[in-house]
PDB file of C-alpha atoms in Angstrom:
ATOM      1  CA  MET A 257     -91.529 -24.523 168.154  1.00 37.00           C
ATOM      2  CA  SER A 258     -92.811 -23.627 171.620  1.00 39.00           C
ATOM      3  CA  ASN A 259     -95.367 -26.443 171.440  1.00 42.00           C
ATOM      4  CA  ASN A 260     -92.537 -28.921 170.932  1.00 63.00           C
ATOM      5  CA  LYS A 261     -90.585 -27.802 174.015  1.00 69.00           C
ATOM      6  CA  PRO A 262     -93.025 -29.049 176.658  1.00 79.00           C
ATOM      7  CA  GLU A 263     -93.521 -32.228 174.627  1.00 91.00           C
ATOM      8  CA  THR A 264     -89.769 -32.911 174.495  1.00 92.00           C
ATOM      9  CA  ARG A 265     -89.345 -32.195 178.199  1.00 94.00           C
ATOM     10  CA  GLN A 266     -92.295 -34.420 179.089  1.00 95.00           C
ATOM     11  CA  ARG A 267     -90.974 -37.202 176.857  1.00 95.00           C
ATOM     12  CA  LEU A 268     -87.684 -37.066 178.749  1.00 96.00           C
ATOM     13  CA  VAL A 269     -89.432 -37.292 182.123  1.00 97.00           C
ATOM     14  CA  SER A 270     -91.708 -40.166 181.118  1.00 97.00           C
ATOM     15  CA  SER A 271     -88.818 -41.952 179.392  1.00 97.00           C
ATOM     16  CA  ALA A 272     -86.696 -41.591 182.524  1.00 97.00           C
ATOM     17  CA  ALA A 273     -89.495 -43.100 184.635  1.00 97.00           C
ATOM     18  CA  ASP A 274     -89.786 -45.990 182.195  1.00 97.00           C
ATOM     19  CA  MET A 275     -86.011 -46.571 182.072  1.00 97.00           C
ATOM     20  CA  ILE A 276     -85.759 -46.537 185.857  1.00 97.00           C
ATOM     21  CA  SER A 277     -88.646 -49.019 186.093  1.00 97.00           C
ATOM     22  CA  ARG A 278     -86.767 -51.374 183.763  1.00 96.00           C
ATOM     23  CA  ARG A 279     -83.098 -50.827 184.622  1.00 95.00           C
ATOM     24  CA  GLY A 280     -82.971 -49.091 187.971  1.00 94.00           C
ATOM     25  CA  LEU A 281     -81.492 -45.697 188.762  1.00 92.00           C
ATOM     26  CA  ASP A 282     -77.812 -46.592 188.608  1.00 91.00           C
ATOM     27  CA  ALA A 283     -78.143 -48.040 185.094  1.00 91.00           C
ATOM     28  CA  THR A 284     -79.996 -44.972 183.819  1.00 93.00           C
ATOM     29  CA  SER A 285     -77.598 -42.372 182.422  1.00 93.00           C
ATOM     30  CA  ILE A 286     -78.299 -39.050 180.739  1.00 94.00           C
ATOM     31  CA  ARG A 287     -76.724 -40.282 177.518  1.00 94.00           C
ATOM     32  CA  GLU A 288     -78.842 -43.449 177.484  1.00 95.00           C
ATOM     33  CA  LEU A 289     -81.930 -41.426 178.375  1.00 95.00           C
ATOM     34  CA  ALA A 290     -81.441 -39.154 175.368  1.00 95.00           C
ATOM     35  CA  LYS A 291     -81.200 -42.203 173.103  1.00 95.00           C
ATOM     36  CA  TYR A 292     -84.187 -43.875 174.745  1.00 95.00           C
ATOM     37  CA  ALA A 293     -86.339 -40.736 174.434  1.00 95.00           C
ATOM     38  CA  LYS A 294     -85.020 -40.121 170.893  1.00 94.00           C
ATOM     39  CA  VAL A 295     -83.945 -36.556 171.620  1.00 94.00           C
ATOM     40  CA  PRO A 296     -80.587 -34.847 171.158  1.00 93.00           C
ATOM     41  CA  LEU A 297     -78.284 -35.149 174.163  1.00 92.00           C
ATOM     42  CA  GLY A 298     -78.100 -31.356 174.382  1.00 91.00           C
ATOM     43  CA  SER A 299     -81.861 -31.169 174.902  1.00 90.00           C
ATOM     44  CA  THR A 300     -81.538 -33.251 178.028  1.00 92.00           C
ATOM     45  CA  TYR A 301     -79.096 -30.792 179.577  1.00 91.00           C
ATOM     46  CA  HIS A 302     -81.151 -27.844 178.300  1.00 93.00           C
ATOM     47  CA  TYR A 303     -84.319 -29.006 180.056  1.00 94.00           C
ATOM     48  CA  PHE A 304     -82.547 -30.476 183.061  1.00 94.00           C
ATOM     49  CA  PRO A 305     -79.572 -28.285 183.967  1.00 94.00           C
ATOM     50  CA  GLY A 306     -79.467 -30.173 187.270  1.00 92.00           C
ATOM     51  CA  GLY A 307     -78.531 -33.290 185.296  1.00 91.00           C
ATOM     52  CA  LYS A 308     -79.452 -36.800 186.319  1.00 92.00           C
ATOM     53  CA  GLN A 309     -80.619 -35.797 189.786  1.00 92.00           C
ATOM     54  CA  GLN A 310     -83.183 -33.341 188.450  1.00 95.00           C
ATOM     55  CA  VAL A 311     -84.588 -35.619 185.770  1.00 96.00           C
ATOM     56  CA  ALA A 312     -84.636 -38.668 188.071  1.00 95.00           C
ATOM     57  CA  VAL A 313     -86.492 -36.840 190.851  1.00 96.00           C
ATOM     58  CA  GLU A 314     -89.000 -35.459 188.356  1.00 97.00           C
ATOM     59  CA  ALA A 315     -89.437 -38.922 186.837  1.00 97.00           C
ATOM     60  CA  ILE A 316     -90.275 -40.417 190.244  1.00 97.00           C
ATOM     61  CA  GLN A 317     -92.662 -37.574 191.037  1.00 98.00           C
ATOM     62  CA  TYR A 318     -94.278 -37.938 187.599  1.00 98.00           C
ATOM     63  CA  ALA A 319     -94.780 -41.689 188.017  1.00 97.00           C
ATOM     64  CA  GLY A 320     -96.058 -41.218 191.550  1.00 98.00           C
ATOM     65  CA  ASP A 321     -98.485 -38.475 190.575  1.00 98.00           C
ATOM     66  CA  ASN A 322     -99.880 -40.534 187.698  1.00 97.00           C
ATOM     67  CA  VAL A 323    -100.593 -43.474 189.989  1.00 98.00           C
ATOM     68  CA  ALA A 324    -101.978 -41.181 192.711  1.00 98.00           C
ATOM     69  CA  HIS A 325    -104.334 -39.531 190.212  1.00 98.00           C
ATOM     70  CA  LEU A 326    -105.692 -42.884 189.009  1.00 97.00           C
ATOM     71  CA  LEU A 327    -105.930 -44.168 192.568  1.00 97.00           C
ATOM     72  CA  GLN A 328    -107.754 -41.057 193.750  1.00 97.00           C
ATOM     73  CA  GLN A 329    -110.298 -41.400 190.951  1.00 98.00           C
ATOM     74  CA  ALA A 330    -110.904 -45.064 191.771  1.00 97.00           C
ATOM     75  CA  LEU A 331    -111.193 -44.323 195.498  1.00 98.00           C
ATOM     76  CA  GLU A 332    -114.233 -42.153 194.809  1.00 97.00           C
ATOM     77  CA  ALA A 333    -116.099 -45.474 194.614  1.00 97.00           C
ATOM     78  CA  GLY A 334    -114.544 -46.573 197.933  1.00 97.00           C
ATOM     79  CA  PRO A 335    -111.399 -48.290 199.230  1.00 97.00           C
ATOM     80  CA  ILE A 336    -112.228 -51.688 197.722  1.00 97.00           C
ATOM     81  CA  ALA A 337    -112.582 -50.185 194.249  1.00 97.00           C
ATOM     82  CA  GLY A 338    -109.367 -48.236 194.823  1.00 97.00           C
ATOM     83  CA  LEU A 339    -107.507 -51.382 195.823  1.00 97.00           C
ATOM     84  CA  HIS A 340    -108.627 -53.292 192.744  1.00 97.00           C
ATOM     85  CA  SER A 341    -107.770 -50.365 190.481  1.00 97.00           C
ATOM     86  CA  PHE A 342    -104.313 -50.111 192.075  1.00 97.00           C
ATOM     87  CA  LEU A 343    -103.732 -53.819 191.455  1.00 97.00           C
ATOM     88  CA  ASP A 344    -105.090 -53.623 187.899  1.00 97.00           C
ATOM     89  CA  LEU A 345    -102.779 -50.726 187.114  1.00 97.00           C
ATOM     90  CA  TRP A 346     -99.689 -52.728 188.085  1.00 97.00           C
ATOM     91  CA  ARG A 347    -100.993 -55.897 186.469  1.00 97.00           C
ATOM     92  CA  SER A 348    -101.386 -53.998 183.214  1.00 97.00           C
ATOM     93  CA  ARG A 349     -97.972 -52.326 183.522  1.00 96.00           C
ATOM     94  CA  VAL A 350     -96.142 -55.586 184.125  1.00 97.00           C
ATOM     95  CA  LYS A 351     -98.046 -57.494 181.447  1.00 97.00           C
ATOM     96  CA  GLN A 352     -97.723 -54.788 178.761  1.00 96.00           C
ATOM     97  CA  SER A 353     -93.971 -54.596 179.330  1.00 97.00           C
ATOM     98  CA  HIS A 354     -93.670 -58.400 179.058  1.00 97.00           C
ATOM     99  CA  PHE A 355     -92.447 -58.479 182.672  1.00 97.00           C
ATOM    100  CA  GLN A 356     -89.564 -56.113 181.859  1.00 96.00           C
ATOM    101  CA  ALA A 357     -90.844 -53.079 183.761  1.00 96.00           C
ATOM    102  CA  GLY A 358     -91.948 -52.682 187.334  1.00 95.00           C
ATOM    103  CA  CYS A 359     -92.399 -49.615 189.481  1.00 97.00           C
ATOM    104  CA  PRO A 360     -89.785 -46.855 189.150  1.00 97.00           C
ATOM    105  CA  VAL A 361     -90.529 -45.745 192.701  1.00 97.00           C
ATOM    106  CA  LEU A 362     -89.705 -49.196 194.049  1.00 96.00           C
ATOM    107  CA  ALA A 363     -86.625 -49.352 191.827  1.00 95.00           C
ATOM    108  CA  VAL A 364     -85.056 -46.264 193.419  1.00 94.00           C
ATOM    109  CA  ALA A 365     -86.215 -47.250 196.901  1.00 94.00           C
ATOM    110  CA  THR A 366     -84.325 -50.538 196.726  1.00 93.00           C
ATOM    111  CA  GLU A 367     -81.031 -49.156 195.418  1.00 90.00           C
ATOM    112  CA  GLU A 368     -78.411 -48.044 197.908  1.00 87.00           C
ATOM    113  CA  PRO A 369     -77.997 -44.279 197.482  1.00 84.00           C
ATOM    114  CA  THR A 370     -74.328 -43.711 196.682  1.00 83.00           C
ATOM    115  CA  ASP A 371     -74.501 -40.006 195.869  1.00 86.00           C
ATOM    116  CA  GLU A 372     -76.752 -36.935 195.914  1.00 87.00           C
ATOM    117  CA  VAL A 373     -78.779 -38.322 193.012  1.00 85.00           C
ATOM    118  CA  GLY A 374     -79.607 -41.463 194.944  1.00 85.00           C
ATOM    119  CA  LEU A 375     -80.463 -39.539 198.107  1.00 92.00           C
ATOM    120  CA  ALA A 376     -82.723 -37.092 196.247  1.00 93.00           C
ATOM    121  CA  THR A 377     -84.608 -39.824 194.410  1.00 94.00           C
ATOM    122  CA  LEU A 378     -84.940 -41.866 197.595  1.00 94.00           C
ATOM    123  CA  GLU A 379     -86.569 -38.858 199.252  1.00 96.00           C
ATOM    124  CA  ALA A 380     -88.910 -38.484 196.253  1.00 96.00           C
ATOM    125  CA  ALA A 381     -89.795 -42.187 196.497  1.00 97.00           C
ATOM    126  CA  SER A 382     -90.585 -41.823 200.191  1.00 97.00           C
ATOM    127  CA  GLU A 383     -92.968 -38.957 199.418  1.00 98.00           C
ATOM    128  CA  VAL A 384     -94.693 -40.962 196.677  1.00 98.00           C
ATOM    129  CA  PHE A 385     -95.196 -44.029 198.867  1.00 98.00           C
ATOM    130  CA  SER A 386     -96.544 -41.794 201.650  1.00 98.00           C
ATOM    131  CA  LYS A 387     -98.992 -40.191 199.257  1.00 98.00           C
ATOM    132  CA  TRP A 388    -100.335 -43.535 197.990  1.00 98.00           C
ATOM    133  CA  ARG A 389    -100.598 -44.844 201.530  1.00 98.00           C
ATOM    134  CA  SER A 390    -102.371 -41.690 202.693  1.00 98.00           C
ATOM    135  CA  LEU A 391    -104.934 -41.880 199.884  1.00 98.00           C
ATOM    136  CA  LEU A 392    -105.817 -45.471 200.775  1.00 98.00           C
ATOM    137  CA  ALA A 393    -105.912 -44.775 204.523  1.00 98.00           C
ATOM    138  CA  LYS A 394    -108.163 -41.724 204.151  1.00 98.00           C
ATOM    139  CA  SER A 395    -110.599 -43.722 202.043  1.00 98.00           C
ATOM    140  CA  LEU A 396    -110.672 -46.538 204.586  1.00 98.00           C
ATOM    141  CA  ILE A 397    -111.304 -44.059 207.416  1.00 98.00           C
ATOM    142  CA  LYS A 398    -114.020 -42.328 205.389  1.00 97.00           C
ATOM    143  CA  HIS A 399    -115.743 -45.677 204.977  1.00 97.00           C
ATOM    144  CA  GLY A 400    -115.613 -46.638 208.658  1.00 96.00           C
ATOM    145  CA  ALA A 401    -112.205 -48.076 209.486  1.00 97.00           C
ATOM    146  CA  GLU A 402    -110.417 -46.920 212.622  1.00 97.00           C
ATOM    147  CA  LYS A 403    -107.488 -44.596 211.941  1.00 97.00           C
ATOM    148  CA  ALA A 404    -104.692 -46.846 213.237  1.00 97.00           C
ATOM    149  CA  GLN A 405    -106.106 -49.866 211.444  1.00 97.00           C
ATOM    150  CA  ALA A 406    -106.611 -47.884 208.237  1.00 98.00           C
ATOM    151  CA  ASN A 407    -103.000 -46.681 208.310  1.00 98.00           C
ATOM    152  CA  SER A 408    -101.703 -50.215 208.861  1.00 98.00           C
ATOM    153  CA  ILE A 409    -103.843 -51.691 206.096  1.00 98.00           C
ATOM    154  CA  ALA A 410    -102.826 -48.930 203.696  1.00 98.00           C
ATOM    155  CA  THR A 411     -99.150 -49.583 204.446  1.00 98.00           C
ATOM    156  CA  LEU A 412     -99.683 -53.302 203.984  1.00 98.00           C
ATOM    157  CA  ALA A 413    -101.500 -52.727 200.678  1.00 98.00           C
ATOM    158  CA  VAL A 414     -98.783 -50.515 199.191  1.00 98.00           C
ATOM    159  CA  ALA A 415     -95.988 -52.798 200.430  1.00 98.00           C
ATOM    160  CA  SER A 416     -97.776 -55.949 199.231  1.00 97.00           C
ATOM    161  CA  VAL A 417     -98.519 -54.556 195.797  1.00 97.00           C
ATOM    162  CA  GLU A 418     -94.997 -53.209 195.310  1.00 97.00           C
ATOM    163  CA  GLY A 419     -93.434 -56.473 196.481  1.00 97.00           C
ATOM    164  CA  SER A 420     -95.781 -58.480 194.295  1.00 97.00           C
ATOM    165  CA  VAL A 421     -94.799 -56.415 191.250  1.00 97.00           C
ATOM    166  CA  ALA A 422     -91.192 -57.443 191.885  1.00 96.00           C
ATOM    167  CA  LEU A 423     -92.247 -61.088 192.263  1.00 97.00           C
ATOM    168  CA  CYS A 424     -94.253 -60.902 189.030  1.00 97.00           C
ATOM    169  CA  ARG A 425     -91.177 -59.725 187.159  1.00 96.00           C
ATOM    170  CA  ALA A 426     -88.992 -62.419 188.692  1.00 96.00           C
ATOM    171  CA  HIS A 427     -91.478 -65.240 188.070  1.00 97.00           C
ATOM    172  CA  ARG A 428     -92.734 -63.903 184.721  1.00 97.00           C
ATOM    173  CA  SER A 429     -96.237 -64.399 186.067  1.00 97.00           C
ATOM    174  CA  LEU A 430     -99.097 -62.233 187.355  1.00 97.00           C
ATOM    175  CA  GLN A 431     -99.890 -64.812 190.016  1.00 97.00           C
ATOM    176  CA  PRO A 432     -98.288 -62.883 192.917  1.00 97.00           C
ATOM    177  CA  LEU A 433    -100.642 -59.930 192.323  1.00 97.00           C
ATOM    178  CA  ASP A 434    -103.593 -62.288 191.980  1.00 95.00           C
ATOM    179  CA  GLU A 435    -102.719 -64.012 195.257  1.00 95.00           C
ATOM    180  CA  ILE A 436    -102.633 -60.868 197.360  1.00 97.00           C
ATOM    181  CA  GLU A 437    -105.769 -59.339 195.851  1.00 96.00           C
ATOM    182  CA  GLN A 438    -108.303 -61.499 197.660  1.00 94.00           C
ATOM    183  CA  LEU A 439    -106.496 -61.226 200.997  1.00 96.00           C
ATOM    184  CA  LEU A 440    -106.255 -57.443 200.843  1.00 97.00           C
ATOM    185  CA  ASP A 441    -109.873 -57.206 199.693  1.00 97.00           C
ATOM    186  CA  GLU A 442    -111.045 -59.285 202.674  1.00 96.00           C
ATOM    187  CA  LEU A 443    -108.916 -57.287 205.104  1.00 97.00           C
ATOM    188  CA  MET A 444    -110.322 -53.993 203.857  1.00 97.00           C
ATOM    189  CA  ARG A 445    -113.898 -55.271 203.919  1.00 97.00           C
ATOM    190  CA  GLN A 446    -113.463 -56.398 207.533  1.00 96.00           C
ATOM    191  CA  ALA A 447    -112.019 -53.036 208.535  1.00 96.00           C
ATOM    192  CA  ILE A 448    -114.853 -50.996 207.052  1.00 96.00           C
ATOM    193  CA  SER A 449    -117.646 -53.340 208.186  1.00 89.00           C
ATOM    194  CA  GLN A 450    -116.719 -53.286 211.888  1.00 74.00           C
ATOM    195  CA  HIS A 451    -118.475 -49.991 212.477  1.00 60.00           C
TER     196      HIS A 451
END
């Protein structure tokens, strides 16, 4: 029984991240989450006594940490490898969902916070974006880019990828991600080759 508890809780968190990436925060309710995760409604309140706010914040942190972990691993081979891995991750996510899912972090960042739930998830999204940006910037600096330039390129990379994911969903095409890849690659190569 105790082995099932963490599994159920984790299923709720990952299901919430997936729902938010498909529907947005406002359209994700506790009742719908329980159905989506195929768990009893009572389990949702048992594991998340803070309700929607608690599960939504944890879902954003979970999604952000997963991407950060993969990005960090890829960045061990340098910022160019990290960039391509970051793009491949989102390409795969969008394609596997048949253009129905994007980034849950972007989803909450683009919704107007109308209550404490929205404000808390917006804060979580800000932290996630900062973490991704920081990982890219540190790798660029480590490989020779100037700090200010590295920070700007990292911001541009995260913003471009996130915006392109939204365009991919709208156009039902991976072309937006493909189009920014070469430009970001060239920009990063220039930044690290100047020194």
